[in-house]
Amino acid sequence: MSTTRLKNYIGGQFEDSDKHFSNIRPVDGTLICEVAEASKDQVDAAVEAAKEAMSGQWASFSVAERCDMLDKVADEIERRFDDFVAAEIADTGKAHVQVKNIDIPRGAANFRFFANLAREQQEKSWTMDTTDGQGATNHIVNKPIGVVAVISPWNLPLLLMTWKVAPALAAGNAVVVKPSEETPSTATLLAEVMDDVGMPKGVFNLVHGFGPGSTGEFMVEHPHVDAITFTGESRTGTAIMKNAADRLKPVSFELGGKNAAIIFADADFEKAVAGTIRSAFSNCGQVCLCSERVYVERPLFDKFVKALAQKAEKIKIGRPEEGADMGPLISREHREKVLSYFKLATEEGATVITGGEVPNFGDARDEGAFIKPTIWTGLSEDARCVREEIFGPVCHIAPFDDEAEVIGYANNSDYGLAAAVWTQDMDKAARVARQMEVGICWINDWFLRDLRTPFGGVKLSGIGREGGIHSLEFYSEPLTICVKH
Ligand code: NAD
């Protein structure tokens, strides 16, 4: 990055501010850099710059020109791949292999994917009969909504932010983006990329800061923000919705999860164990889709718990650059939250099969936010640790005896984001999957994503769907033009 203090990017200019906050490495608690927290005036300026862009050069771009610009963004992310990898690793401490193979490539792929999709779109029209026999034709024109506020979390920083920025721009909008205060670096690199490829001024604006009483809230409440797209905690979604309610702003929310994995006795054992290790502990358990509730059919229960614990204990925890499988949690503050659930689980009667504590390295990593992968059994279905999202490397495993019982357990949740079903009986798999109250259900896998498919959750897990055409629909306003013949 070209600066040691990360700046805001407003109307095509990088801007410092009067207030700064520290960006801390979660691997050892050291300072990465300072970040300029956008003031209310700067948020206002960013929104106004976006609004102006909607009537400037950007508005005159053809779809093809817009999409070519997004391809250039993807090319430039790929050209600066190593910078993005280093920045994401510094902010999150996540495993090198994940950042290299998922986070950054998907960041670039999101721009290419939505550019291609937007190019393919055709305007629809219908002719209709009228009583005078002359008829009429209805043309549907998809217009951009206007200024879109993009508010994103820290767990997959570039990937989740571009998942929203790319379709919003492909649909012709201008954006004001706020990354999480925990992970400001790749968003700042993306602003540099936008600048370098010549994105018209004001189309992409970046403002750093926090949520309540800060940048996030200023964005949500701004009268010239026309739509809000948000990924984060369910209770933040509630706060945003309340603040957006007066102006009835459209919202797209991708929120929390308390996802179930169901392992039937006839599952391919090795694949189910390996899949559940991934689904429980990937990214230190900090993926909204992670399985925090694992249900195993009773004949397989003991064997499964033992095998999962053995594999969990082999996960190498440590620094990404030293080839660790699992990095730290995002921050000490988040570790306090996860540890409070570890304490609560014991109070609620859990048996700790493995983990449940902070590792002791005897070096600088002890100043970081590491925690051991943890497996519990023995909790009741109404225990808070079985009902509330923890967002750490932890799962509870419970036995079940029949299909109806486990469907009941899986659906007995305030959340409804994802589920994973492991069985070799495809009829049973299809039957169970169709009854899951979630946005996505995997059969014999986890985290496999086709970007064309709808993505989102039910209940506390979200509002609306993004992905493929669903994204373009959210970021567009259809106008019907009815022409009488
Ligand atoms: P968070 O809700 O704390 O913060 C997300 C973003 O919202 C941050 O940029 C934050 O600064 C901002 N924010 C906070 N309060 C705000 C307010 N009142 N107004 C405006 N903005 C505000 O979430 P997090 O801790 O960064 O991320 C973890 C959460 O995200 C988990 O609950 C996880 O399940 C969820 N998540 C969901 C998905 C999904 O696709 N469903 C994907 C990833 C993460």
XYZ file of C-alpha atoms in Angstrom, residues 9 107 117 127 144 180 184-185 250 258-259 266 283 345-346 383 397 411-412 436 439 442 468 484:
24
model
C -11.522 7.836 -1.077
C -12.620 -10.706 -5.154
C -23.908 -11.349 -16.462
C -47.593 -7.169 -26.190
C -29.931 1.773 -11.568
C -15.261 -3.320 8.750
C -9.754 -1.712 6.231
C -6.741 -2.629 4.067
C -34.605 -1.046 0.086
C -26.362 -21.168 13.556
C -26.043 -23.794 10.907
C -24.999 -44.352 5.921
C -11.335 -19.486 8.830
C -21.066 -24.071 27.798
C -19.483 -25.574 30.902
C -28.896 -24.280 25.747
C -22.364 -32.604 18.463
C -35.102 -26.151 11.981
C -35.509 -25.300 15.653
C -34.555 -27.377 5.625
C -31.218 -20.389 2.033
C -25.459 -28.817 0.719
C -26.524 -13.946 -10.264
C -50.488 2.050 -26.877
